Amino acid sequence: TLPDECRLAAAKGTPFTAELLAFIYTQKYAYHASVNSVKKMLRDMGAVFSKSTLNRYYQMGTDALMNCLRDVLNEETGKSDYLMVDETCEVVAVEDKKTGETHYRKKYLWAFFDKVKKLVSYVYEKGSRSREVALKFLKDFCGCISTDGYVAYRIFDDAEKHPDITHVGCWVHARRY
């Protein structure tokens, strides 16, 4: 049911048709088949791939699909009337522009979770922990957001600036004082 441009983009650069890629994703994500099991299924169908090659095709297809569907996912998540919002740090490889060396730095990833629809939009804005990331995602949002005590969320306490957003605290964090 995907538009043709998404179906073709997902399979681009792989030897798979969009339908075969959909079969592979279904095996992996719906039926929890391991990469080795999927590799064996493909071998039985006459397609022989190494595990690393198959993983590369998974990643290529996933990247292409997310590029096509990111805006739709974010829009659908933002339609909720209740979101759980949090940011978390990850260690990310960053290339030094002067020397070309790779260094590992702590960067941030934001999660906007619609519990009812079981949808999560992950937002990575160059690893920023700035409140601007949340403001940008929630600019058209109307409803409640549940957050921890991070100071960046306090801007949503101002009912004059954000009349459509009700900011509530997280009970798990309240239990921790």
PDB file of C-alpha atoms in Angstrom:
ATOM      1  CA  THR A   1       0.000   0.000   0.000  1.00  0.00           C
ATOM      2  CA  LEU A   2       3.038   2.295  -0.013  1.00  0.00           C
ATOM      3  CA  PRO A   3       3.316   4.898  -2.748  1.00  0.00           C
ATOM      4  CA  ASP A   4       5.493   3.750  -5.655  1.00  0.00           C
ATOM      5  CA  GLU A   5       8.268   6.231  -4.834  1.00  0.00           C
ATOM      6  CA  CYS A   6       8.641   4.684  -1.343  1.00  0.00           C
ATOM      7  CA  ARG A   7       8.479   1.131  -2.630  1.00  0.00           C
ATOM      8  CA  LEU A   8      11.103   1.810  -5.293  1.00  0.00           C
ATOM      9  CA  ALA A   9      13.341   3.821  -2.956  1.00  0.00           C
ATOM     10  CA  ALA A  10      13.358   1.007  -0.379  1.00  0.00           C
ATOM     11  CA  ALA A  11      14.544  -1.542  -2.927  1.00  0.00           C
ATOM     12  CA  LYS A  12      16.989   0.780  -4.727  1.00  0.00           C
ATOM     13  CA  GLY A  13      20.559  -0.482  -4.525  1.00  0.00           C
ATOM     14  CA  THR A  14      19.465  -3.964  -3.482  1.00  0.00           C
ATOM     15  CA  PRO A  15      18.799  -7.033  -5.654  1.00  0.00           C
ATOM     16  CA  PHE A  16      15.306  -7.232  -4.110  1.00  0.00           C
ATOM     17  CA  THR A  17      11.965  -6.178  -5.460  1.00  0.00           C
ATOM     18  CA  ALA A  18       9.829  -4.117  -3.106  1.00  0.00           C
ATOM     19  CA  GLU A  19       7.649  -7.195  -2.543  1.00  0.00           C
ATOM     20  CA  LEU A  20      10.607  -9.405  -1.573  1.00  0.00           C
ATOM     21  CA  LEU A  21      11.917  -6.687   0.736  1.00  0.00           C
ATOM     22  CA  ALA A  22       8.460  -6.532   2.358  1.00  0.00           C
ATOM     23  CA  PHE A  23       8.578 -10.322   2.826  1.00  0.00           C
ATOM     24  CA  ILE A  24      12.020 -10.074   4.459  1.00  0.00           C
ATOM     25  CA  TYR A  25      10.905  -7.286   6.804  1.00  0.00           C
ATOM     26  CA  THR A  26       7.785  -9.228   7.731  1.00  0.00           C
ATOM     27  CA  GLN A  27       9.849 -12.290   8.618  1.00  0.00           C
ATOM     28  CA  LYS A  28      12.241 -10.239  10.705  1.00  0.00           C
ATOM     29  CA  TYR A  29       9.899  -7.819  12.463  1.00  0.00           C
ATOM     30  CA  ALA A  30       6.457  -9.461  12.497  1.00  0.00           C
ATOM     31  CA  TYR A  31       7.561 -13.055  13.016  1.00  0.00           C
ATOM     32  CA  HIS A  32      10.821 -12.270  14.876  1.00  0.00           C
ATOM     33  CA  ALA A  33      12.919 -14.438  12.588  1.00  0.00           C
ATOM     34  CA  SER A  34      16.656 -13.999  13.056  1.00  0.00           C
ATOM     35  CA  VAL A  35      18.834 -12.773  10.208  1.00  0.00           C
ATOM     36  CA  ASN A  36      20.221 -16.315   9.919  1.00  0.00           C
ATOM     37  CA  SER A  37      16.699 -17.735   9.548  1.00  0.00           C
ATOM     38  CA  VAL A  38      15.831 -15.181   6.866  1.00  0.00           C
ATOM     39  CA  LYS A  39      19.149 -15.924   5.153  1.00  0.00           C
ATOM     40  CA  LYS A  40      18.233 -19.649   5.096  1.00  0.00           C
ATOM     41  CA  MET A  41      14.763 -18.889   3.699  1.00  0.00           C
ATOM     42  CA  LEU A  42      16.304 -16.825   0.915  1.00  0.00           C
ATOM     43  CA  ARG A  43      18.862 -19.569   0.225  1.00  0.00           C
ATOM     44  CA  ASP A  44      16.009 -22.091  -0.090  1.00  0.00           C
ATOM     45  CA  MET A  45      14.451 -19.736  -2.668  1.00  0.00           C
ATOM     46  CA  GLY A  46      17.730 -19.648  -4.610  1.00  0.00           C
ATOM     47  CA  ALA A  47      19.127 -16.319  -3.343  1.00  0.00           C
ATOM     48  CA  VAL A  48      22.417 -16.709  -1.472  1.00  0.00           C
ATOM     49  CA  PHE A  49      23.693 -13.789   0.631  1.00  0.00           C
ATOM     50  CA  SER A  50      26.160 -13.436   3.448  1.00  0.00           C
ATOM     51  CA  LYS A  51      24.810 -12.243   6.778  1.00  0.00           C
ATOM     52  CA  SER A  52      26.663  -8.929   6.485  1.00  0.00           C
ATOM     53  CA  THR A  53      25.293  -8.302   2.979  1.00  0.00           C
ATOM     54  CA  LEU A  54      21.762  -9.077   4.121  1.00  0.00           C
ATOM     55  CA  ASN A  55      22.181  -6.725   7.099  1.00  0.00           C
ATOM     56  CA  ARG A  56      23.411  -3.998   4.751  1.00  0.00           C
ATOM     57  CA  TYR A  57      20.295  -4.447   2.586  1.00  0.00           C
ATOM     58  CA  TYR A  58      18.082  -4.302   5.690  1.00  0.00           C
ATOM     59  CA  GLN A  59      19.722  -1.012   6.649  1.00  0.00           C
ATOM     60  CA  MET A  60      19.498   0.460   3.144  1.00  0.00           C
ATOM     61  CA  GLY A  61      15.811  -0.388   2.911  1.00  0.00           C
ATOM     62  CA  THR A  62      15.073   0.907   6.406  1.00  0.00           C
ATOM     63  CA  ASP A  63      16.861   4.200   5.725  1.00  0.00           C
ATOM     64  CA  ALA A  64      14.965   4.692   2.459  1.00  0.00           C
ATOM     65  CA  LEU A  65      11.602   3.886   4.056  1.00  0.00           C
ATOM     66  CA  MET A  66      12.239   6.230   6.977  1.00  0.00           C
ATOM     67  CA  ASN A  67      13.185   9.031   4.591  1.00  0.00           C
ATOM     68  CA  CYS A  68       9.834   8.542   2.849  1.00  0.00           C
ATOM     69  CA  LEU A  69       7.748   8.022   5.976  1.00  0.00           C
ATOM     70  CA  ARG A  70       9.399  10.216   8.654  1.00  0.00           C
ATOM     71  CA  ASP A  71       7.113  13.198   8.100  1.00  0.00           C
ATOM     72  CA  VAL A  72       4.010  11.000   8.048  1.00  0.00           C
ATOM     73  CA  LEU A  73       5.076   9.248  11.270  1.00  0.00           C
ATOM     74  CA  ASN A  74       5.843  12.537  13.018  1.00  0.00           C
ATOM     75  CA  GLU A  75       2.538  14.041  11.870  1.00  0.00           C
ATOM     76  CA  GLU A  76       0.570  11.007  13.068  1.00  0.00           C
ATOM     77  CA  THR A  77       2.366  11.001  16.421  1.00  0.00           C
ATOM     78  CA  GLY A  78       1.688  14.719  16.806  1.00  0.00           C
ATOM     79  CA  LYS A  79      -2.071  14.201  16.298  1.00  0.00           C
ATOM     80  CA  SER A  80      -2.312  12.555  19.700  1.00  0.00           C
ATOM     81  CA  ASP A  81      -3.773  14.408  22.669  1.00  0.00           C
ATOM     82  CA  TYR A  82      -1.230  12.858  25.064  1.00  0.00           C
ATOM     83  CA  LEU A  83       2.483  12.372  24.502  1.00  0.00           C
ATOM     84  CA  MET A  84       5.240  11.112  26.751  1.00  0.00           C
ATOM     85  CA  VAL A  85       8.381  13.096  25.937  1.00  0.00           C
ATOM     86  CA  ASP A  86      11.940  12.327  26.926  1.00  0.00           C
ATOM     87  CA  GLU A  87      15.476  12.801  25.717  1.00  0.00           C
ATOM     88  CA  THR A  88      18.279  10.327  26.182  1.00  0.00           C
ATOM     89  CA  CYS A  89      21.985  10.388  25.499  1.00  0.00           C
ATOM     90  CA  GLU A  90      23.871   8.110  23.165  1.00  0.00           C
ATOM     91  CA  VAL A  91      27.545   7.862  22.281  1.00  0.00           C
ATOM     92  CA  VAL A  92      27.852   8.856  18.624  1.00  0.00           C
ATOM     93  CA  ALA A  93      30.797   8.770  16.231  1.00  0.00           C
ATOM     94  CA  VAL A  94      31.588  12.339  15.152  1.00  0.00           C
ATOM     95  CA  GLU A  95      34.136  13.212  12.494  1.00  0.00           C
ATOM     96  CA  ASP A  96      36.487  16.124  13.220  1.00  0.00           C
ATOM     97  CA  LYS A  97      36.216  18.390  10.155  1.00  0.00           C
ATOM     98  CA  LYS A  98      39.807  19.637  10.496  1.00  0.00           C
ATOM     99  CA  THR A  99      41.649  16.355  10.982  1.00  0.00           C
ATOM    100  CA  GLY A 100      39.133  13.853   9.589  1.00  0.00           C
ATOM    101  CA  GLU A 101      39.509  11.745  12.747  1.00  0.00           C
ATOM    102  CA  THR A 102      36.529  10.071  14.353  1.00  0.00           C
ATOM    103  CA  HIS A 103      35.778  10.863  17.980  1.00  0.00           C
ATOM    104  CA  TYR A 104      32.974   9.548  20.144  1.00  0.00           C
ATOM    105  CA  ARG A 105      30.791  12.151  21.838  1.00  0.00           C
ATOM    106  CA  LYS A 106      27.699  12.106  24.011  1.00  0.00           C
ATOM    107  CA  LYS A 107      24.745  13.297  21.895  1.00  0.00           C
ATOM    108  CA  TYR A 108      21.004  13.389  22.520  1.00  0.00           C
ATOM    109  CA  LEU A 109      18.041  11.658  20.912  1.00  0.00           C
ATOM    110  CA  TRP A 110      14.470  12.761  21.653  1.00  0.00           C
ATOM    111  CA  ALA A 111      11.488  10.423  21.872  1.00  0.00           C
ATOM    112  CA  PHE A 112       7.846  11.473  21.500  1.00  0.00           C
ATOM    113  CA  PHE A 113       5.646   8.507  22.464  1.00  0.00           C
ATOM    114  CA  ASP A 114       1.928   8.190  21.732  1.00  0.00           C
ATOM    115  CA  LYS A 115       0.959   5.432  24.128  1.00  0.00           C
ATOM    116  CA  VAL A 116      -2.537   4.911  22.681  1.00  0.00           C
ATOM    117  CA  LYS A 117      -1.384   4.351  19.088  1.00  0.00           C
ATOM    118  CA  LYS A 118       1.898   2.779  20.234  1.00  0.00           C
ATOM    119  CA  LEU A 119       3.844   5.145  17.971  1.00  0.00           C
ATOM    120  CA  VAL A 120       7.208   6.676  18.771  1.00  0.00           C
ATOM    121  CA  SER A 121       8.840   9.457  16.819  1.00  0.00           C
ATOM    122  CA  TYR A 122      12.557   9.672  17.433  1.00  0.00           C
ATOM    123  CA  VAL A 123      14.167  13.007  16.649  1.00  0.00           C
ATOM    124  CA  TYR A 124      17.907  13.504  16.312  1.00  0.00           C
ATOM    125  CA  GLU A 125      18.874  17.132  15.686  1.00  0.00           C
ATOM    126  CA  LYS A 126      22.677  16.938  15.531  1.00  0.00           C
ATOM    127  CA  GLY A 127      22.641  15.529  19.061  1.00  0.00           C
ATOM    128  CA  SER A 128      21.131  18.659  20.573  1.00  0.00           C
ATOM    129  CA  ARG A 129      19.492  18.652  23.996  1.00  0.00           C
ATOM    130  CA  SER A 130      18.151  22.146  23.382  1.00  0.00           C
ATOM    131  CA  ARG A 131      14.507  22.910  24.128  1.00  0.00           C
ATOM    132  CA  GLU A 132      14.258  24.063  20.517  1.00  0.00           C
ATOM    133  CA  VAL A 133      14.030  20.416  19.448  1.00  0.00           C
ATOM    134  CA  ALA A 134      10.908  19.878  21.582  1.00  0.00           C
ATOM    135  CA  LEU A 135       9.449  23.248  20.561  1.00  0.00           C
ATOM    136  CA  LYS A 136       9.867  22.412  16.879  1.00  0.00           C
ATOM    137  CA  PHE A 137       8.228  18.984  17.206  1.00  0.00           C
ATOM    138  CA  LEU A 138       5.370  20.241  19.402  1.00  0.00           C
ATOM    139  CA  LYS A 139       4.661  23.489  17.519  1.00  0.00           C
ATOM    140  CA  ASP A 140       1.203  22.331  16.341  1.00  0.00           C
ATOM    141  CA  PHE A 141       0.511  19.944  19.236  1.00  0.00           C
ATOM    142  CA  CYS A 142      -2.643  20.265  21.359  1.00  0.00           C
ATOM    143  CA  GLY A 143      -2.951  18.159  24.501  1.00  0.00           C
ATOM    144  CA  CYS A 144      -0.940  16.895  27.462  1.00  0.00           C
ATOM    145  CA  ILE A 145       2.748  16.127  27.565  1.00  0.00           C
ATOM    146  CA  SER A 146       4.263  14.048  30.326  1.00  0.00           C
ATOM    147  CA  THR A 147       7.935  14.720  31.012  1.00  0.00           C
ATOM    148  CA  ASP A 148      10.643  14.331  33.603  1.00  0.00           C
ATOM    149  CA  GLY A 149      12.025  17.319  35.497  1.00  0.00           C
ATOM    150  CA  TYR A 150      14.521  18.485  32.859  1.00  0.00           C
ATOM    151  CA  VAL A 151      14.516  22.288  32.880  1.00  0.00           C
ATOM    152  CA  ALA A 152      13.946  22.551  29.112  1.00  0.00           C
ATOM    153  CA  TYR A 153      10.352  21.381  29.562  1.00  0.00           C
ATOM    154  CA  ARG A 154       9.465  24.247  31.914  1.00  0.00           C
ATOM    155  CA  ILE A 155       8.632  26.463  28.955  1.00  0.00           C
ATOM    156  CA  PHE A 156       5.452  24.428  28.552  1.00  0.00           C
ATOM    157  CA  ASP A 157       4.334  25.502  32.036  1.00  0.00           C
ATOM    158  CA  ASP A 158       3.652  28.987  30.636  1.00  0.00           C
ATOM    159  CA  ALA A 159      -0.028  28.830  29.629  1.00  0.00           C
ATOM    160  CA  GLU A 160       0.181  32.152  27.816  1.00  0.00           C
ATOM    161  CA  LYS A 161       2.972  31.041  25.477  1.00  0.00           C
ATOM    162  CA  HIS A 162       1.659  27.482  25.045  1.00  0.00           C
ATOM    163  CA  PRO A 163      -2.100  27.581  25.706  1.00  0.00           C
ATOM    164  CA  ASP A 164      -2.768  24.299  23.868  1.00  0.00           C
ATOM    165  CA  ILE A 165      -0.258  22.255  25.871  1.00  0.00           C
ATOM    166  CA  THR A 166      -0.794  20.980  29.399  1.00  0.00           C
ATOM    167  CA  HIS A 167       2.495  19.960  30.967  1.00  0.00           C
ATOM    168  CA  VAL A 168       2.279  17.166  33.542  1.00  0.00           C
ATOM    169  CA  GLY A 169       5.036  15.523  35.527  1.00  0.00           C
ATOM    170  CA  CYS A 170       6.053  11.911  35.347  1.00  0.00           C
ATOM    171  CA  TRP A 171       4.955   9.872  38.385  1.00  0.00           C
ATOM    172  CA  VAL A 172       7.967   7.582  38.106  1.00  0.00           C
ATOM    173  CA  HIS A 173      10.220  10.581  38.586  1.00  0.00           C
ATOM    174  CA  ALA A 174       8.007  11.922  41.385  1.00  0.00           C
ATOM    175  CA  ARG A 175       8.499   8.658  43.304  1.00  0.00           C
ATOM    176  CA  ARG A 176      12.250   9.198  43.001  1.00  0.00           C
ATOM    177  CA  TYR A 177      11.834  12.706  44.478  1.00  0.00           C
TER     178      TYR A 177
END
